[in-house]
CSV table of C-alpha atoms and ligand atoms in Angstrom, one decimal:
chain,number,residue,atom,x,y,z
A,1,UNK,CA,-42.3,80.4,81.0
A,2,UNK,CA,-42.4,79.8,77.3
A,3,UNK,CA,-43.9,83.4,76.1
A,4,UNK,CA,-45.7,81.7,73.3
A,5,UNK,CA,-47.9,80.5,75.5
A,6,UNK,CA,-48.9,83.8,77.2
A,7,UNK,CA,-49.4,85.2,73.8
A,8,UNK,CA,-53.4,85.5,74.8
A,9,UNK,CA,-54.3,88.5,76.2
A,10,UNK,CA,-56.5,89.2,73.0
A,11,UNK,CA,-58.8,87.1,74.6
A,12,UNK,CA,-61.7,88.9,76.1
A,13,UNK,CA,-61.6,86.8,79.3
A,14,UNK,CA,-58.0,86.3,80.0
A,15,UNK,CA,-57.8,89.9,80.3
A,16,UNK,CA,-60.9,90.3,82.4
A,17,UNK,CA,-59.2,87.7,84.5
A,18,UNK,CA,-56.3,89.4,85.0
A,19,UNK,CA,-58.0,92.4,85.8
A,20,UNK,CA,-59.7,91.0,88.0
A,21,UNK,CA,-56.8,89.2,89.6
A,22,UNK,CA,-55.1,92.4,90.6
A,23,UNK,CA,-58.4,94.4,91.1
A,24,UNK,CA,-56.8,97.2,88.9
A,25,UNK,CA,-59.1,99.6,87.5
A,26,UNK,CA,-59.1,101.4,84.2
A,27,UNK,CA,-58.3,105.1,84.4
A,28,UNK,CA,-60.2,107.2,82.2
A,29,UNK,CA,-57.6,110.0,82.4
A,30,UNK,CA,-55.2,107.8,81.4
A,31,UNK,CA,-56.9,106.7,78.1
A,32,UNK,CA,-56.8,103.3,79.3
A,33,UNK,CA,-59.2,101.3,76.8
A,34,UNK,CA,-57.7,97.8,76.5
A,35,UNK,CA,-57.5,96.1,72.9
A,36,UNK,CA,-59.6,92.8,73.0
A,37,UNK,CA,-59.5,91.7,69.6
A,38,UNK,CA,-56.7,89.0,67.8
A,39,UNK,CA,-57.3,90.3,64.7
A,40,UNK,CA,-56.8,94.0,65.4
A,41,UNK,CA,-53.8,93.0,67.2
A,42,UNK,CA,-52.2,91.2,64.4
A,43,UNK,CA,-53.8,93.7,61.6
A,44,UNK,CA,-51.5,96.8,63.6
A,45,UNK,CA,-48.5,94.3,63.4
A,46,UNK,CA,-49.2,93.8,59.8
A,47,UNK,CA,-49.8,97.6,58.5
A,48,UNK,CA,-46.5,97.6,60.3
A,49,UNK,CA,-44.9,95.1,58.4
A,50,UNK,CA,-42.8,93.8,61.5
A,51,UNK,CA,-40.4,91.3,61.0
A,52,UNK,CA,-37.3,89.7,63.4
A,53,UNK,CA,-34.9,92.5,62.4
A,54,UNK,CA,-37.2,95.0,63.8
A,55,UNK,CA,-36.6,97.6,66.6
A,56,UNK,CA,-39.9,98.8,68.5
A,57,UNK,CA,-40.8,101.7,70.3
A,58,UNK,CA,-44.4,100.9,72.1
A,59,UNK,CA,-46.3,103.6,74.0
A,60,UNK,CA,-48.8,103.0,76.7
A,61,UNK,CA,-48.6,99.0,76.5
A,62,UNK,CA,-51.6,99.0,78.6
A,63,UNK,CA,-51.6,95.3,80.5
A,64,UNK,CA,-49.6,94.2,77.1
A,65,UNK,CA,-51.7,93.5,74.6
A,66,UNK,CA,-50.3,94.2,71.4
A,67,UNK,CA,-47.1,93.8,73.3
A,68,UNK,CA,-46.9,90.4,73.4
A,69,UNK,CA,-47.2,90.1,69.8
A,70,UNK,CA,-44.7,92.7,69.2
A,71,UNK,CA,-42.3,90.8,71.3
A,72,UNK,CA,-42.9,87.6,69.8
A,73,UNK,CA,-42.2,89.4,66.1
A,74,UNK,CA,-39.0,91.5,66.6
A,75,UNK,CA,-35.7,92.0,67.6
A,76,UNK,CA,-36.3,94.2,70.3
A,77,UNK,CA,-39.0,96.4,72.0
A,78,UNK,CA,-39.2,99.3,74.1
A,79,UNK,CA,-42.3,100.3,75.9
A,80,UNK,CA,-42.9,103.6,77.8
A,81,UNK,CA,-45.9,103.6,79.9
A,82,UNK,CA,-47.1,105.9,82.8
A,83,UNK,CA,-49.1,103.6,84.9
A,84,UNK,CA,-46.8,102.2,87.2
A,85,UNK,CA,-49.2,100.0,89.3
A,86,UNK,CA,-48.9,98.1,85.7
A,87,UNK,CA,-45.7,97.2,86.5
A,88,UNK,CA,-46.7,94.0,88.7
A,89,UNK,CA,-49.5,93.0,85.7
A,90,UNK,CA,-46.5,92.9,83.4
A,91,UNK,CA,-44.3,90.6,85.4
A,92,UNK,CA,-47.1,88.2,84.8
A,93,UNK,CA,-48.3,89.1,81.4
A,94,UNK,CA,-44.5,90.1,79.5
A,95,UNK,CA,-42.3,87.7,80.6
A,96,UNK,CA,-40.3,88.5,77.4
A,97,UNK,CA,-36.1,88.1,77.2
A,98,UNK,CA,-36.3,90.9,74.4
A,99,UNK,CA,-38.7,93.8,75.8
A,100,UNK,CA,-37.7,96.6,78.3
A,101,UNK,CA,-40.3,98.8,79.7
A,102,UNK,CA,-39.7,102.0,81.0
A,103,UNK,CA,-42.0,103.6,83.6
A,104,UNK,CA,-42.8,107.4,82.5
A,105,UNK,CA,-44.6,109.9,81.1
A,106,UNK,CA,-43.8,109.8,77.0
A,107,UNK,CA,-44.1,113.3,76.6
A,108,UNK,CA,-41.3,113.9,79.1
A,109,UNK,CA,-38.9,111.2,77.9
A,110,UNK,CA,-35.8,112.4,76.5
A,111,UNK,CA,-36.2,110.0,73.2
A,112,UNK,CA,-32.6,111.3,72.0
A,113,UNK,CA,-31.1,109.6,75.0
A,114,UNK,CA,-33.6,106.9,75.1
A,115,UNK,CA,-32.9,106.1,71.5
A,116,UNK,CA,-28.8,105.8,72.3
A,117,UNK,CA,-29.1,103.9,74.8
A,118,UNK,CA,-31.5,101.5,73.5
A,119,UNK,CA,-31.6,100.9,69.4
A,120,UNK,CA,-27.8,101.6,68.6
A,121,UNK,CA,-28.4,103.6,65.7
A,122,UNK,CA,-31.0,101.3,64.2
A,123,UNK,CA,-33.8,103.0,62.8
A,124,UNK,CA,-37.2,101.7,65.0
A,125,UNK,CA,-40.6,101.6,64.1
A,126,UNK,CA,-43.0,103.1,66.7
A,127,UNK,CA,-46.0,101.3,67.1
A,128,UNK,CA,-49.0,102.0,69.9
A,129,UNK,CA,-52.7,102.1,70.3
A,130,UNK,CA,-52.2,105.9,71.8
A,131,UNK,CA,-54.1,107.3,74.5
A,132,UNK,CA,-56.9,109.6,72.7
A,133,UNK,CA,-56.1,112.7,75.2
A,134,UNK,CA,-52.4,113.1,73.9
A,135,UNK,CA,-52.8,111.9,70.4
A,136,UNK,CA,-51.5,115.0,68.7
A,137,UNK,CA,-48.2,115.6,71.0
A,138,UNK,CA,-47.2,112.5,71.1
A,139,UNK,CA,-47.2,112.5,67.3
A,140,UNK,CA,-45.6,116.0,66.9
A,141,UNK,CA,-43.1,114.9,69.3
A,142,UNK,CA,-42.0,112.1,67.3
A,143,UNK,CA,-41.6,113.9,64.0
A,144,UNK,CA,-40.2,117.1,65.5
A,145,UNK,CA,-37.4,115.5,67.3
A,146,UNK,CA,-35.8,114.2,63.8
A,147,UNK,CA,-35.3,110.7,65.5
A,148,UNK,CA,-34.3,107.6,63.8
A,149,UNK,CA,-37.7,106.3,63.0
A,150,UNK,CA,-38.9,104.3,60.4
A,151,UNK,CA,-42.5,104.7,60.3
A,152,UNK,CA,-45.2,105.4,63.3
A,153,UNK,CA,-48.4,102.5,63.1
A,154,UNK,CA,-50.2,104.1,65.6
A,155,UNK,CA,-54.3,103.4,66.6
A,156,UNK,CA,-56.0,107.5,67.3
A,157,UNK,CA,-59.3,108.2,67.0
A,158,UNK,CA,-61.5,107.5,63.3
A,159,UNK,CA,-62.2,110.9,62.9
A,160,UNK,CA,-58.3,112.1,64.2
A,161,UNK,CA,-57.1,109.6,61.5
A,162,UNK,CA,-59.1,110.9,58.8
A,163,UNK,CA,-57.7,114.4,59.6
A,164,UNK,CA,-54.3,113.2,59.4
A,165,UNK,CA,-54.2,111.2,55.9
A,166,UNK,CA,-56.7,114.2,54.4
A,167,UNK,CA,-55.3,115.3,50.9
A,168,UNK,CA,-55.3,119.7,50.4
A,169,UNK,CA,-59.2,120.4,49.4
A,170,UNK,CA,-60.9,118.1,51.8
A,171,UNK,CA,-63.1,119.7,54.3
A,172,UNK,CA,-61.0,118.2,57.1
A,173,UNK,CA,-57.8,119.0,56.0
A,174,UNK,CA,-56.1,121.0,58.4
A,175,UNK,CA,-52.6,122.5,59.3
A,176,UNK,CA,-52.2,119.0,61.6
A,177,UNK,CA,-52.4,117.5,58.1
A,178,UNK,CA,-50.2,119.6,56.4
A,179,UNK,CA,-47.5,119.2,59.3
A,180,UNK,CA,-47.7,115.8,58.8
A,181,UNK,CA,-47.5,115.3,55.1
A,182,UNK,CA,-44.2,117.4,55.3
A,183,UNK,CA,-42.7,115.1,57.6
A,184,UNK,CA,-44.3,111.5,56.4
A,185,UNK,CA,-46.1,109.7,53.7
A,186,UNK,CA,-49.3,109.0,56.3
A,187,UNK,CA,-52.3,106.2,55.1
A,188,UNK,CA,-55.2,105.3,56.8
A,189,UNK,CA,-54.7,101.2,57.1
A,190,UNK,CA,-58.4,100.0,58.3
A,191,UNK,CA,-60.9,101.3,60.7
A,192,UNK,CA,-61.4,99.7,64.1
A,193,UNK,CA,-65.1,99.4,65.6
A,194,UNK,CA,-65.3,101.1,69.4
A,195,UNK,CA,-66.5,97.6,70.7
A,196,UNK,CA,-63.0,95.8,70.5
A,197,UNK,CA,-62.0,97.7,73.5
A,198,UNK,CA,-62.4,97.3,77.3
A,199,UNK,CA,-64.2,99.4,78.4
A,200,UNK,CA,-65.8,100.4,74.9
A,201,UNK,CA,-65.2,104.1,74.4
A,202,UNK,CA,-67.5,106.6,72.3
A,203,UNK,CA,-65.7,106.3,69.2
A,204,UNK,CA,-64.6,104.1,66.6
A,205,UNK,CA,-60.5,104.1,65.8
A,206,UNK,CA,-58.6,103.5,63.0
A,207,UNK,CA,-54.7,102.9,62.5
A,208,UNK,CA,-52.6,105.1,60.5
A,209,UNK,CA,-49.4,104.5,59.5
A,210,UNK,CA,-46.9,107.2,58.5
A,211,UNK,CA,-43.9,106.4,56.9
A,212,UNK,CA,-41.3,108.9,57.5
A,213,UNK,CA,-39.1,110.4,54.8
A,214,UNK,CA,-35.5,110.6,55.3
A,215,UNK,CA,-35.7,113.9,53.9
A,216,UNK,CA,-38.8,116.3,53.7
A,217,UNK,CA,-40.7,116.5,50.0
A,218,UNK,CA,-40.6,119.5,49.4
A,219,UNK,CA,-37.2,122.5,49.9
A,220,UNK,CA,-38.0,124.8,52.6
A,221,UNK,CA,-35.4,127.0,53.4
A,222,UNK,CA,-36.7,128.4,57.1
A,223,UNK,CA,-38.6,125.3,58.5
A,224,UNK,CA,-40.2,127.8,61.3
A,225,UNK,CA,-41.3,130.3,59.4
A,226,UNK,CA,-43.0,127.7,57.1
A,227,UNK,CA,-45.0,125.8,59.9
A,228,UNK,CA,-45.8,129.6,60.5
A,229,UNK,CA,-47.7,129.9,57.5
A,230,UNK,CA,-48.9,127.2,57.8
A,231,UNK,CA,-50.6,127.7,61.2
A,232,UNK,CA,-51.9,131.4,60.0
A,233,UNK,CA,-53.2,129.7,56.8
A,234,UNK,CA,-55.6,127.7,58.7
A,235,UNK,CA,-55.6,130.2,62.0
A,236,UNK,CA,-58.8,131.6,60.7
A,237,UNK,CA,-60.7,129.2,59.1
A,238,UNK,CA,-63.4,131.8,57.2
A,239,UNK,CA,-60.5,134.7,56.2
A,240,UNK,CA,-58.4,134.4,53.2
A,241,UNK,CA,-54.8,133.3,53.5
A,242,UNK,CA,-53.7,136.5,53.1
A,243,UNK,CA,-55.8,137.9,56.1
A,244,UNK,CA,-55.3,134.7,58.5
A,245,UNK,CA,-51.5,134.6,57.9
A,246,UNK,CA,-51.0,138.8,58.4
A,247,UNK,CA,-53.2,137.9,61.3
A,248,UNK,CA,-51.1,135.3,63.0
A,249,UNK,CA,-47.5,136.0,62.0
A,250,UNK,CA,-46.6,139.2,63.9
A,251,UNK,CA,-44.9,141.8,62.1
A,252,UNK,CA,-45.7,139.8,58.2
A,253,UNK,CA,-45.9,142.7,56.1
A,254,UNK,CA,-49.6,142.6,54.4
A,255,UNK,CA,-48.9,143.7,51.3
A,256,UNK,CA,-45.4,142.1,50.8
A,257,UNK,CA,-47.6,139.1,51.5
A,258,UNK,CA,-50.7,140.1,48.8
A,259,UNK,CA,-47.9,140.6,46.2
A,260,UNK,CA,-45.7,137.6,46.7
A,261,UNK,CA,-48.6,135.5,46.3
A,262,UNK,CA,-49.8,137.4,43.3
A,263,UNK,CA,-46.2,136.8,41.8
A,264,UNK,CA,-46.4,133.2,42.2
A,265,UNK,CA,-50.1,133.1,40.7
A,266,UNK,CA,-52.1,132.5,43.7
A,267,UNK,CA,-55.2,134.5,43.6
A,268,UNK,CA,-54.7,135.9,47.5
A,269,UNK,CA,-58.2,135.6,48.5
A,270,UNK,CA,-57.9,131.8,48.3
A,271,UNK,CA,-58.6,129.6,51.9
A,272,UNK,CA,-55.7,127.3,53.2
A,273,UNK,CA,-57.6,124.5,53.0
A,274,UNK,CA,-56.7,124.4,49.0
A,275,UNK,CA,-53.0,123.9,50.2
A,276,UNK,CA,-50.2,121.5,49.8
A,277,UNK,CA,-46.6,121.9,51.3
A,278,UNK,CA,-45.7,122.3,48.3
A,279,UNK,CA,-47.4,125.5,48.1
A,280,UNK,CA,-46.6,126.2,51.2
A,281,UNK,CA,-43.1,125.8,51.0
A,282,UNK,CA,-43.0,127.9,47.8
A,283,UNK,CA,-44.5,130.6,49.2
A,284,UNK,CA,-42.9,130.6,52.7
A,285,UNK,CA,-39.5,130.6,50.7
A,286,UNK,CA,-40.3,133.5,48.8
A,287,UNK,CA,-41.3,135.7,51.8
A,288,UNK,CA,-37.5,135.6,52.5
A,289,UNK,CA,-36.5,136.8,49.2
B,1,LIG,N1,-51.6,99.1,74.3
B,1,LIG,C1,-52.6,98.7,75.2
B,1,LIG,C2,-53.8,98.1,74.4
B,1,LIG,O1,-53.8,98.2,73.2
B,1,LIG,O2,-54.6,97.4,75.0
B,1,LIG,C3,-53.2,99.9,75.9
B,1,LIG,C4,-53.6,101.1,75.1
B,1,LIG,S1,-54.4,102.4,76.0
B,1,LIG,C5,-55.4,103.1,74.7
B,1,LIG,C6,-53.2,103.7,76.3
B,1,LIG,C7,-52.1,103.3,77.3
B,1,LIG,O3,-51.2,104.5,77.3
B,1,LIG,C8,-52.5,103.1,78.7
B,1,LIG,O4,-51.9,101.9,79.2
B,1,LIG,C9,-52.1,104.3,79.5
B,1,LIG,O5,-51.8,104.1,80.8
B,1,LIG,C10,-50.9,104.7,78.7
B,1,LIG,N2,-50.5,106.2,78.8
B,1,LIG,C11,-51.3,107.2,79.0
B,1,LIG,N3,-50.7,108.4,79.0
B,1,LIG,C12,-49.4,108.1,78.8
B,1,LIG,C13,-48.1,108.8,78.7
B,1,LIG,N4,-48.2,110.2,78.9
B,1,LIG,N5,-47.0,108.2,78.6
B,1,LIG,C14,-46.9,106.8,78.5
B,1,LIG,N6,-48.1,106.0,78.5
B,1,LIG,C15,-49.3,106.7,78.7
């Protein structure tokens, strides 16, 4: 079969047909709303700025959507999905000479290995429309695991993106935010309206890219203890930083805390939300000193 022809699962009633076909039915646990929409399909390949040199990493290719387009633009993809009553969809809908899928749960993949064995030390761009219920661990288990990757185009939830790309001293910026920003330059590329999906969920989405940085922004000698500040800096949204972090961090000495921040001219009863790694990293560093 020439895949350029089977490029057409955007199509709102090819994939009702092949729903149909093989009487599967959505699972809601699974996150399983289906893109229906050309355009969003080919916008995600274009924030991503695919090309034929590209190595993918897909998650949760659903019946194969954006697949087939990702297929028909790289080198190579890989696509991890936990729905194995997929698997006979795809023999119809992927017949690709360049895409391997791999039937399991994301969060339990070892990527290290999976990386090896698959991409050959090329760096890979990871592109998915992600199941809303596991947004935030799949992402943090991307950028924790210091893997070769490029950049992460992913589709979350319009009010999940927002969170992610907020600048320090926005109302939603958060220690997800923050975490993020330390490992990746993150953007919000366009905003996707709930009704391109099968079945149409609550929301609207949007799709984020985050480029990755070979090395963080900022110097942080102890990586833990600074996503520990982090974390009590926005623990308790209403205390000051110095309360929320002698909260959280057990055994953080109060008034070492008070005093390191009054050396480095931040007025201690000021809320994490005013933030940046920077600052965070300058004074997670100094609490070693
Ligand atoms: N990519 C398809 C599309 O855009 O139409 C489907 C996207 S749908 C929002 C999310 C997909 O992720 C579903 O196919 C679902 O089965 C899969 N999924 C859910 N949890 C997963 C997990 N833990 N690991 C891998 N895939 C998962």
């Amino acid at each position: 079969m020439n895949p350029q022809q089977n490029n057409n699962l955007h199509i709102p009633k090819i994939t009702k047909d092949i729903l149909k076909k093989y009487n599967f039915s959505l699972s809601k646990g699974l996150g399983q709303n289906f893109l229906i929409d050309g355009s969003v399909v080919e916008g995600i390949c274009l924030s991503a700025e695919i090309n034929q040199d590209d190595y993918i990493l897909e998650i949760g290719p659903g019946i194969g959507t954006l697949t087939q387009q990702l297929c028909s633009q790289a080198k190579k993809v890989v696509a991890i999905e936990i729905d194995r009553s997929l698997e006979i969809i795809h023999r119809e809908t992927l017949p690709y000479d360049n895409l391997k899928i791999i039937y399991a749960d994301f969060l339990k993949t070892d990527l290290h290995r999976l990386f090896e064995d698959e991409f050959d030390g090329h760096k890979v761009k990871v592109i998915a429309n992600l199941p809303y219920y596991i947004t935030t661990p799949i992402i943090m288990k991307l950028l924790e695991e210091k893997l070769p990757v490029a950049s992460l185009t992913v589709m979350v939830q319009k009010e999940v993106a927002e969170r992610f790309t907020s600048p320090p001293g926005s109302k939603i910026y958060g220690a997800i935010s923050a975490v993020i920003q330390y490992y990746a330059k993150p953007s919000l590329s366009f905003i996707v309206p709930a009704e391109v999906f099968i079945p149409v969920p609550k929301v609207d989405s949007a799709v984020i890219v985050m480029k990755i940085y070979d090395e963080p922004p900022v110097y942080v000698k102890d990586e833990k203890l600074f996503f520990d500040v982090i974390k009590g800096a926005f623990g308790q949204r209403r205390k000051t930083i110095v309360n929320s972090i002698s909260g959280t961090i057990p055994g953080i000495d109060k008034g070492l805390l008070k005093e390191t921040l009054e050396k480095l001219g931040y007025d201690p009863s000021i809320r994490g939300e005013r933030l940046g790694i920077s600052d965070f990293a300058v004074i997670s560093n100094h609490l070693l000193d």
